Amino acid sequence: MIEFIQTLGKGIVQGFRQFITNDLSSYVPLFILAAIIIIAVKVKSWLQNRR
């Protein structure tokens, strides 16, 4: 049972590392786009509140 838990933990860590090295770079443009949209919405609401 302990060996199973250790193996499971190693598998999770390996999968997480593989996601970071391989897949994360393809999500960076989406993160940037989401940040730009959020900032634009906040600025728009801030400008409407100042009027």
N, CA, C and O atoms as a Maestro MAE file, in Angstrom:
{
 s_m_m2io_version
 :::
 2.0.0
}

f_m_ct {
 s_m_title
 :::
 protein
 m_atom[204] {
  # First column is atom index #
  i_m_mmod_type
  r_m_x_coord
  r_m_y_coord
  r_m_z_coord
  i_m_residue_number
  s_m_chain_name
  s_m_pdb_residue_name
  s_m_pdb_atom_name
  i_m_atomic_number
  :::
  1 25 0.833 -1.200 0.000 1 A "MET " " N  " 7
  2 3 0.000 0.000 0.000 1 A "MET " " CA " 6
  3 2 0.872 1.257 0.000 1 A "MET " " C  " 6
  4 15 0.581 2.215 -0.716 1 A "MET " " O  " 8
  5 25 1.941 1.255 0.801 2 A "ILE " " N  " 7
  6 3 2.827 2.422 0.859 2 A "ILE " " CA " 6
  7 2 3.521 2.619 -0.486 2 A "ILE " " C  " 6
  8 15 3.697 3.750 -0.940 2 A "ILE " " O  " 8
  9 25 3.914 1.516 -1.120 3 A "GLU " " N  " 7
  10 3 4.557 1.616 -2.432 3 A "GLU " " CA " 6
  11 2 3.609 2.225 -3.451 3 A "GLU " " C  " 6
  12 15 4.029 3.019 -4.293 3 A "GLU " " O  " 8
  13 25 2.336 1.861 -3.383 4 A "PHE " " N  " 7
  14 3 1.346 2.409 -4.310 4 A "PHE " " CA " 6
  15 2 1.229 3.925 -4.141 4 A "PHE " " C  " 6
  16 15 1.181 4.662 -5.125 4 A "PHE " " O  " 8
  17 25 1.184 4.382 -2.891 5 A "ILE " " N  " 7
  18 3 1.056 5.816 -2.626 5 A "ILE " " CA " 6
  19 2 2.304 6.556 -3.113 5 A "ILE " " C  " 6
  20 15 2.200 7.639 -3.689 5 A "ILE " " O  " 8
  21 25 3.491 5.967 -2.879 6 A "GLN " " N  " 7
  22 3 4.725 6.599 -3.354 6 A "GLN " " CA " 6
  23 2 4.745 6.682 -4.881 6 A "GLN " " C  " 6
  24 15 5.118 7.710 -5.448 6 A "GLN " " O  " 8
  25 25 4.343 5.602 -5.538 7 A "THR " " N  " 7
  26 3 4.309 5.581 -7.001 7 A "THR " " CA " 6
  27 2 3.299 6.598 -7.525 7 A "THR " " C  " 6
  28 15 3.566 7.296 -8.503 7 A "THR " " O  " 8
  29 25 2.148 6.681 -6.879 8 A "LEU " " N  " 7
  30 3 1.129 7.646 -7.276 8 A "LEU " " CA " 6
  31 2 1.651 9.073 -7.130 8 A "LEU " " C  " 6
  32 15 1.441 9.909 -8.010 8 A "LEU " " O  " 8
  33 25 2.329 9.349 -6.019 9 A "GLY " " N  " 7
  34 3 2.901 10.674 -5.812 9 A "GLY " " CA " 6
  35 2 3.936 11.016 -6.871 9 A "GLY " " C  " 6
  36 15 3.954 12.133 -7.389 9 A "GLY " " O  " 8
  37 25 4.799 10.057 -7.194 10 A "LYS " " N  " 7
  38 3 5.805 10.283 -8.236 10 A "LYS " " CA " 6
  39 2 5.145 10.554 -9.576 10 A "LYS " " C  " 6
  40 15 5.598 11.419 -10.325 10 A "LYS " " O  " 8
  41 25 4.076 9.824 -9.889 11 A "GLY " " N  " 7
  42 3 3.366 10.029 -11.150 11 A "GLY " " CA " 6
  43 2 2.733 11.399 -11.243 11 A "GLY " " C  " 6
  44 15 2.773 12.037 -12.295 11 A "GLY " " O  " 8
  45 25 2.141 11.861 -10.134 12 A "ILE " " N  " 7
  46 3 1.524 13.187 -10.119 12 A "ILE " " CA " 6
  47 2 2.581 14.261 -10.320 12 A "ILE " " C  " 6
  48 15 2.387 15.188 -11.106 12 A "ILE " " O  " 8
  49 25 3.715 14.136 -9.602 13 A "VAL " " N  " 7
  50 3 4.787 15.123 -9.733 13 A "VAL " " CA " 6
  51 2 5.337 15.129 -11.157 13 A "VAL " " C  " 6
  52 15 5.570 16.197 -11.724 13 A "VAL " " O  " 8
  53 25 5.544 13.950 -11.740 14 A "GLN " " N  " 7
  54 3 6.076 13.859 -13.096 14 A "GLN " " CA " 6
  55 2 5.102 14.479 -14.102 14 A "GLN " " C  " 6
  56 15 5.526 15.192 -15.012 14 A "GLN " " O  " 8
  57 25 3.812 14.216 -13.947 15 A "GLY " " N  " 7
  58 3 2.820 14.795 -14.843 15 A "GLY " " CA " 6
  59 2 2.767 16.300 -14.729 15 A "GLY " " C  " 6
  60 15 2.620 16.997 -15.733 15 A "GLY " " O  " 8
  61 25 2.888 16.816 -13.495 16 A "PHE " " N  " 7
  62 3 2.866 18.263 -13.277 16 A "PHE " " CA " 6
  63 2 4.085 18.919 -13.914 16 A "PHE " " C  " 6
  64 15 3.967 19.963 -14.557 16 A "PHE " " O  " 8
  65 25 5.267 18.303 -13.736 17 A "ARG " " N  " 7
  66 3 6.483 18.834 -14.356 17 A "ARG " " CA " 6
  67 2 6.372 18.827 -15.879 17 A "ARG " " C  " 6
  68 15 6.780 19.782 -16.541 17 A "ARG " " O  " 8
  69 25 5.814 17.742 -16.433 18 A "GLN " " N  " 7
  70 3 5.660 17.648 -17.884 18 A "GLN " " CA " 6
  71 2 4.694 18.715 -18.393 18 A "GLN " " C  " 6
  72 15 4.911 19.286 -19.463 18 A "GLN " " O  " 8
  73 25 3.626 18.991 -17.633 19 A "PHE " " N  " 7
  74 3 2.691 20.045 -18.024 19 A "PHE " " CA " 6
  75 2 3.393 21.394 -18.058 19 A "PHE " " C  " 6
  76 15 3.196 22.178 -18.986 19 A "PHE " " O  " 8
  77 25 4.225 21.670 -17.028 20 A "ILE " " N  " 7
  78 3 4.912 22.955 -16.963 20 A "ILE " " CA " 6
  79 2 5.887 23.099 -18.130 20 A "ILE " " C  " 6
  80 15 5.948 24.159 -18.752 20 A "ILE " " O  " 8
  81 25 6.652 22.045 -18.435 21 A "THR " " N  " 7
  82 3 7.674 22.177 -19.470 21 A "THR " " CA " 6
  83 2 7.073 22.165 -20.866 21 A "THR " " C  " 6
  84 15 7.577 22.868 -21.742 21 A "THR " " O  " 8
  85 25 6.015 21.395 -21.113 22 A "ASN " " N  " 7
  86 3 5.509 21.229 -22.478 22 A "ASN " " CA " 6
  87 2 4.302 22.104 -22.784 22 A "ASN " " C  " 6
  88 15 4.263 22.759 -23.826 22 A "ASN " " O  " 8
  89 25 3.326 22.124 -21.898 23 A "ASP " " N  " 7
  90 3 2.025 22.697 -22.236 23 A "ASP " " CA " 6
  91 2 1.839 24.125 -21.773 23 A "ASP " " C  " 6
  92 15 1.007 24.846 -22.325 23 A "ASP " " O  " 8
  93 25 2.601 24.558 -20.763 24 A "LEU " " N  " 7
  94 3 2.349 25.877 -20.191 24 A "LEU " " CA " 6
  95 2 2.642 26.987 -21.193 24 A "LEU " " C  " 6
  96 15 1.948 28.003 -21.205 24 A "LEU " " O  " 8
  97 25 3.667 26.806 -22.041 25 A "SER " " N  " 7
  98 3 4.030 27.858 -22.991 25 A "SER " " CA " 6
  99 2 2.913 28.105 -23.997 25 A "SER " " C  " 6
  100 15 2.790 29.217 -24.510 25 A "SER " " O  " 8
  101 25 2.102 27.103 -24.290 26 A "SER " " N  " 7
  102 3 1.013 27.307 -25.244 26 A "SER " " CA " 6
  103 2 -0.154 28.069 -24.613 26 A "SER " " C  " 6
  104 15 -1.005 28.595 -25.330 26 A "SER " " O  " 8
  105 25 -0.204 28.134 -23.277 27 A "TYR " " N  " 7
  106 3 -1.272 28.866 -22.610 27 A "TYR " " CA " 6
  107 2 -0.906 30.318 -22.315 27 A "TYR " " C  " 6
  108 15 -1.778 31.105 -21.946 27 A "TYR " " O  " 8
  109 25 0.373 30.692 -22.471 28 A "VAL " " N  " 7
  110 3 0.807 32.052 -22.138 28 A "VAL " " CA " 6
  111 2 0.034 33.113 -22.921 28 A "VAL " " C  " 6
  112 15 -0.395 34.093 -22.312 28 A "VAL " " O  " 8
  113 25 -0.171 32.976 -24.246 29 A "PRO " " N  " 7
  114 3 -0.964 33.998 -24.943 29 A "PRO " " CA " 6
  115 2 -2.379 34.149 -24.389 29 A "PRO " " C  " 6
  116 15 -2.911 35.258 -24.363 29 A "PRO " " O  " 8
  117 25 -2.995 33.053 -23.945 30 A "LEU " " N  " 7
  118 3 -4.329 33.137 -23.360 30 A "LEU " " CA " 6
  119 2 -4.308 33.903 -22.040 30 A "LEU " " C  " 6
  120 15 -5.207 34.697 -21.762 30 A "LEU " " O  " 8
  121 25 -3.260 33.658 -21.216 31 A "PHE " " N  " 7
  122 3 -3.133 34.397 -19.959 31 A "PHE " " CA " 6
  123 2 -2.977 35.888 -20.233 31 A "PHE " " C  " 6
  124 15 -3.591 36.712 -19.556 31 A "PHE " " O  " 8
  125 25 -2.150 36.240 -21.231 32 A "ILE " " N  " 7
  126 3 -1.929 37.647 -21.557 32 A "ILE " " CA " 6
  127 2 -3.227 38.283 -22.051 32 A "ILE " " C  " 6
  128 15 -3.566 39.394 -21.642 32 A "ILE " " O  " 8
  129 25 -3.950 37.593 -22.923 33 A "LEU " " N  " 7
  130 3 -5.212 38.111 -23.443 33 A "LEU " " CA " 6
  131 2 -6.220 38.315 -22.317 33 A "LEU " " C  " 6
  132 15 -6.909 39.334 -22.278 33 A "LEU " " O  " 8
  133 25 -6.308 37.361 -21.409 34 A "ALA " " N  " 7
  134 3 -7.234 37.481 -20.280 34 A "ALA " " CA " 6
  135 2 -6.859 38.666 -19.399 34 A "ALA " " C  " 6
  136 15 -7.739 39.392 -18.937 34 A "ALA " " O  " 8
  137 25 -5.561 38.873 -19.160 35 A "ALA " " N  " 7
  138 3 -5.119 39.994 -18.340 35 A "ALA " " CA " 6
  139 2 -5.477 41.320 -19.010 35 A "ALA " " C  " 6
  140 15 -5.918 42.251 -18.338 35 A "ALA " " O  " 8
  141 25 -5.291 41.414 -20.327 36 A "ILE " " N  " 7
  142 3 -5.625 42.644 -21.050 36 A "ILE " " CA " 6
  143 2 -7.121 42.928 -20.957 36 A "ILE " " C  " 6
  144 15 -7.522 44.072 -20.745 36 A "ILE " " O  " 8
  145 25 -7.952 41.892 -21.113 37 A "ILE " " N  " 7
  146 3 -9.404 42.083 -21.036 37 A "ILE " " CA " 6
  147 2 -9.812 42.540 -19.643 37 A "ILE " " C  " 6
  148 15 -10.633 43.446 -19.503 37 A "ILE " " O  " 8
  149 25 -9.242 41.914 -18.606 38 A "ILE " " N  " 7
  150 3 -9.577 42.290 -17.227 38 A "ILE " " CA " 6
  151 2 -9.183 43.739 -16.962 38 A "ILE " " C  " 6
  152 15 -9.959 44.496 -16.379 38 A "ILE " " O  " 8
  153 25 -7.972 44.130 -17.391 39 A "ILE " " N  " 7
  154 3 -7.515 45.500 -17.172 39 A "ILE " " CA " 6
  155 2 -8.420 46.479 -17.912 39 A "ILE " " C  " 6
  156 15 -8.774 47.523 -17.364 39 A "ILE " " O  " 8
  157 25 -8.801 46.159 -19.148 40 A "ALA " " N  " 7
  158 3 -9.666 47.052 -19.923 40 A "ALA " " CA " 6
  159 2 -11.017 47.239 -19.234 40 A "ALA " " C  " 6
  160 15 -11.532 48.355 -19.177 40 A "ALA " " O  " 8
  161 25 -11.590 46.160 -18.714 41 A "VAL " " N  " 7
  162 3 -12.878 46.263 -18.031 41 A "VAL " " CA " 6
  163 2 -12.751 47.108 -16.769 41 A "VAL " " C  " 6
  164 15 -13.623 47.928 -16.481 41 A "VAL " " O  " 8
  165 25 -11.665 46.913 -16.010 42 A "LYS " " N  " 7
  166 3 -11.469 47.690 -14.786 42 A "LYS " " CA " 6
  167 2 -11.290 49.166 -15.096 42 A "LYS " " C  " 6
  168 15 -11.855 50.015 -14.406 42 A "LYS " " O  " 8
  169 25 -10.502 49.486 -16.135 43 A "VAL " " N  " 7
  170 3 -10.284 50.891 -16.500 43 A "VAL " " CA " 6
  171 2 -11.595 51.529 -16.956 43 A "VAL " " C  " 6
  172 15 -11.887 52.674 -16.611 43 A "VAL " " O  " 8
  173 25 -12.378 50.788 -17.728 44 A "LYS " " N  " 7
  174 3 -13.656 51.312 -18.216 44 A "LYS " " CA " 6
  175 2 -14.592 51.624 -17.050 44 A "LYS " " C  " 6
  176 15 -15.215 52.685 -17.023 44 A "LYS " " O  " 8
  177 25 -14.694 50.717 -16.098 45 A "SER " " N  " 7
  178 3 -15.582 50.953 -14.952 45 A "SER " " CA " 6
  179 2 -15.037 52.081 -14.073 45 A "SER " " C  " 6
  180 15 -15.813 52.844 -13.497 45 A "SER " " O  " 8
  181 25 -13.706 52.193 -13.966 46 A "TRP " " N  " 7
  182 3 -13.109 53.274 -13.184 46 A "TRP " " CA " 6
  183 2 -13.407 54.629 -13.817 46 A "TRP " " C  " 6
  184 15 -13.703 55.597 -13.116 46 A "TRP " " O  " 8
  185 25 -13.328 54.694 -15.144 47 A "LEU " " N  " 7
  186 3 -13.615 55.953 -15.838 47 A "LEU " " CA " 6
  187 2 -15.097 56.315 -15.713 47 A "LEU " " C  " 6
  188 15 -15.429 57.493 -15.585 47 A "LEU " " O  " 8
  189 25 -15.979 55.337 -15.747 48 A "GLN " " N  " 7
  190 3 -17.408 55.619 -15.614 48 A "GLN " " CA " 6
  191 2 -17.727 56.101 -14.204 48 A "GLN " " C  " 6
  192 15 -18.619 56.930 -14.026 48 A "GLN " " O  " 8
  193 25 -17.015 55.595 -13.200 49 A "ASN " " N  " 7
  194 3 -17.258 56.021 -11.815 49 A "ASN " " CA " 6
  195 2 -16.756 57.437 -11.578 49 A "ASN " " C  " 6
  196 15 -17.286 58.118 -10.701 49 A "ASN " " O  " 8
  197 25 -15.767 57.908 -12.312 50 A "ARG " " N  " 7
  198 3 -15.209 59.240 -12.099 50 A "ARG " " CA " 6
  199 2 -16.087 60.330 -12.683 50 A "ARG " " C  " 6
  200 15 -15.970 61.488 -12.282 50 A "ARG " " O  " 8
  201 25 -16.963 59.994 -13.618 51 A "ARG " " N  " 7
  202 3 -17.822 61.020 -14.240 51 A "ARG " " CA " 6
  203 2 -18.912 61.484 -13.307 51 A "ARG " " C  " 6
  204 15 -19.716 62.341 -13.675 51 A "ARG " " O  " 8
  :::
 }
 m_bond[203] {
  # First column is bond index #
  i_m_from
  i_m_to
  i_m_order
  :::
  1 1 2 1
  2 2 3 1
  3 3 4 2
  4 3 5 1
  5 5 6 1
  6 6 7 1
  7 7 8 2
  8 7 9 1
  9 9 10 1
  10 10 11 1
  11 11 12 2
  12 11 13 1
  13 13 14 1
  14 14 15 1
  15 15 16 2
  16 15 17 1
  17 17 18 1
  18 18 19 1
  19 19 20 2
  20 19 21 1
  21 21 22 1
  22 22 23 1
  23 23 24 2
  24 23 25 1
  25 25 26 1
  26 26 27 1
  27 27 28 2
  28 27 29 1
  29 29 30 1
  30 30 31 1
  31 31 32 2
  32 31 33 1
  33 33 34 1
  34 34 35 1
  35 35 36 2
  36 35 37 1
  37 37 38 1
  38 38 39 1
  39 39 40 2
  40 39 41 1
  41 41 42 1
  42 42 43 1
  43 43 44 2
  44 43 45 1
  45 45 46 1
  46 46 47 1
  47 47 48 2
  48 47 49 1
  49 49 50 1
  50 50 51 1
  51 51 52 2
  52 51 53 1
  53 53 54 1
  54 54 55 1
  55 55 56 2
  56 55 57 1
  57 57 58 1
  58 58 59 1
  59 59 60 2
  60 59 61 1
  61 61 62 1
  62 62 63 1
  63 63 64 2
  64 63 65 1
  65 65 66 1
  66 66 67 1
  67 67 68 2
  68 67 69 1
  69 69 70 1
  70 70 71 1
  71 71 72 2
  72 71 73 1
  73 73 74 1
  74 74 75 1
  75 75 76 2
  76 75 77 1
  77 77 78 1
  78 78 79 1
  79 79 80 2
  80 79 81 1
  81 81 82 1
  82 82 83 1
  83 83 84 2
  84 83 85 1
  85 85 86 1
  86 86 87 1
  87 87 88 2
  88 87 89 1
  89 89 90 1
  90 90 91 1
  91 91 92 2
  92 91 93 1
  93 93 94 1
  94 94 95 1
  95 95 96 2
  96 95 97 1
  97 97 98 1
  98 98 99 1
  99 99 100 2
  100 99 101 1
  101 101 102 1
  102 102 103 1
  103 103 104 2
  104 103 105 1
  105 105 106 1
  106 106 107 1
  107 107 108 2
  108 107 109 1
  109 109 110 1
  110 110 111 1
  111 111 112 2
  112 111 113 1
  113 113 114 1
  114 114 115 1
  115 115 116 2
  116 115 117 1
  117 117 118 1
  118 118 119 1
  119 119 120 2
  120 119 121 1
  121 121 122 1
  122 122 123 1
  123 123 124 2
  124 123 125 1
  125 125 126 1
  126 126 127 1
  127 127 128 2
  128 127 129 1
  129 129 130 1
  130 130 131 1
  131 131 132 2
  132 131 133 1
  133 133 134 1
  134 134 135 1
  135 135 136 2
  136 135 137 1
  137 137 138 1
  138 138 139 1
  139 139 140 2
  140 139 141 1
  141 141 142 1
  142 142 143 1
  143 143 144 2
  144 143 145 1
  145 145 146 1
  146 146 147 1
  147 147 148 2
  148 147 149 1
  149 149 150 1
  150 150 151 1
  151 151 152 2
  152 151 153 1
  153 153 154 1
  154 154 155 1
  155 155 156 2
  156 155 157 1
  157 157 158 1
  158 158 159 1
  159 159 160 2
  160 159 161 1
  161 161 162 1
  162 162 163 1
  163 163 164 2
  164 163 165 1
  165 165 166 1
  166 166 167 1
  167 167 168 2
  168 167 169 1
  169 169 170 1
  170 170 171 1
  171 171 172 2
  172 171 173 1
  173 173 174 1
  174 174 175 1
  175 175 176 2
  176 175 177 1
  177 177 178 1
  178 178 179 1
  179 179 180 2
  180 179 181 1
  181 181 182 1
  182 182 183 1
  183 183 184 2
  184 183 185 1
  185 185 186 1
  186 186 187 1
  187 187 188 2
  188 187 189 1
  189 189 190 1
  190 190 191 1
  191 191 192 2
  192 191 193 1
  193 193 194 1
  194 194 195 1
  195 195 196 2
  196 195 197 1
  197 197 198 1
  198 198 199 1
  199 199 200 2
  200 199 201 1
  201 201 202 1
  202 202 203 1
  203 203 204 2
  :::
 }
}
